[in-house]
Amino acid sequence: IDVVAVIEQLLLGDIGCSGDYGRFDGSSGSSGEFEQWLELGRDLHELCSTIFPFVHATRVVDLLAAAAISVHRLRVAHHYLSKSDNRVGVVVAAVKERLNAAVDIRDGELFDQCLAVLNLVDDCEIVQRERNIVVATRALSRYRYVYTNVLPLNIRLCQDPVALVGDVLATEPHCYVDGHAHFAEICRQLGADAANVDANGHHPVLRNFMATAALAAGDNSSNDDNDDGGG
């Protein structure tokens, strides 16, 4: 039997988690609710110490923090994360799970929630990497090619962000006006190979996609005017 999985299910059942992230106000609700969470934590620690002594107390803390994040009770999550030695891992795993499971890439609250959860811990390389994915996914979510064909998980697993942007531009050529800088930043956030960037910070392949899109959109002028454009 997977005892940790059982504990997770007990937690989810106790907090009434049904996929609803609750109020997005960064709080745990009332002070009474916060106390209920603390009581839940004490009960779970006692349960593990008496029945499942092989489940370490630090693992219990992480489970409680993850459960609080799952219903977006950030005050509670912060309380337990402050006691965790694996706070970054807990937070990043929670954001990955939330973003990867999303089926509506145009859900603006999805990105707000993910960024708020990442803000629960100090910035570091792994947190910044996850934040980049969230921000880039949000930036791409407004393009028709993306919101009709691509899920957040597809964007995370994308091996060639420049090609993905190329598909966006091929579908909506007029979007070239958003500018090279805008699309280059998305590619950077998604981990595009920096070796393919020239001395001026330009992606030659991306510039070709944009020039083709400009022509398709009926703009025969140089694409250089849009190098500094933003989305």
Short mmCIF file of C-alpha atoms in Angstrom, two decimals, residues 34 38 58 61-62 64-66 68-69 74-88 90-91 120-122:
data_model
loop_
_atom_site.label_atom_id
_atom_site.label_comp_id
_atom_site.label_asym_id
_atom_site.label_seq_id
_atom_site.Cartn_x
_atom_site.Cartn_y
_atom_site.Cartn_z
CA PHE A 34 -6.91 28.85 9.16
CA LEU A 38 -3.69 23.91 11.76
CA THR A 58 8.88 16.75 6.95
CA VAL A 61 4.51 19.23 6.13
CA ASP A 62 5.05 19.04 2.38
CA LEU A 64 -0.09 19.84 3.90
CA ALA A 65 1.51 22.65 1.89
CA ALA A 66 0.66 20.94 -1.40
CA ALA A 68 -3.31 24.04 0.66
CA ILE A 69 -1.90 25.11 -2.70
CA LEU A 74 -1.93 30.67 0.12
CA ARG A 75 -1.77 31.82 3.73
CA VAL A 76 -1.98 28.21 4.86
CA ALA A 77 0.48 27.12 2.19
CA HIS A 78 2.96 29.79 3.28
CA HIS A 79 2.65 28.62 6.90
CA TYR A 80 3.60 25.05 6.04
CA LEU A 81 6.16 25.98 3.40
CA SER A 82 8.02 28.01 6.03
CA LYS A 83 8.57 24.72 7.88
CA SER A 84 9.62 22.78 4.79
CA ASP A 85 13.14 22.01 3.59
CA ASN A 86 11.72 21.29 0.16
CA ARG A 87 9.58 24.38 -0.30
CA VAL A 88 10.85 25.12 -3.81
CA VAL A 90 6.67 21.60 -3.49
CA VAL A 91 5.79 24.91 -5.13
CA LEU A 120 5.43 31.94 -2.13
CA VAL A 121 9.13 31.11 -2.31
CA ASP A 122 12.31 33.08 -2.93
#
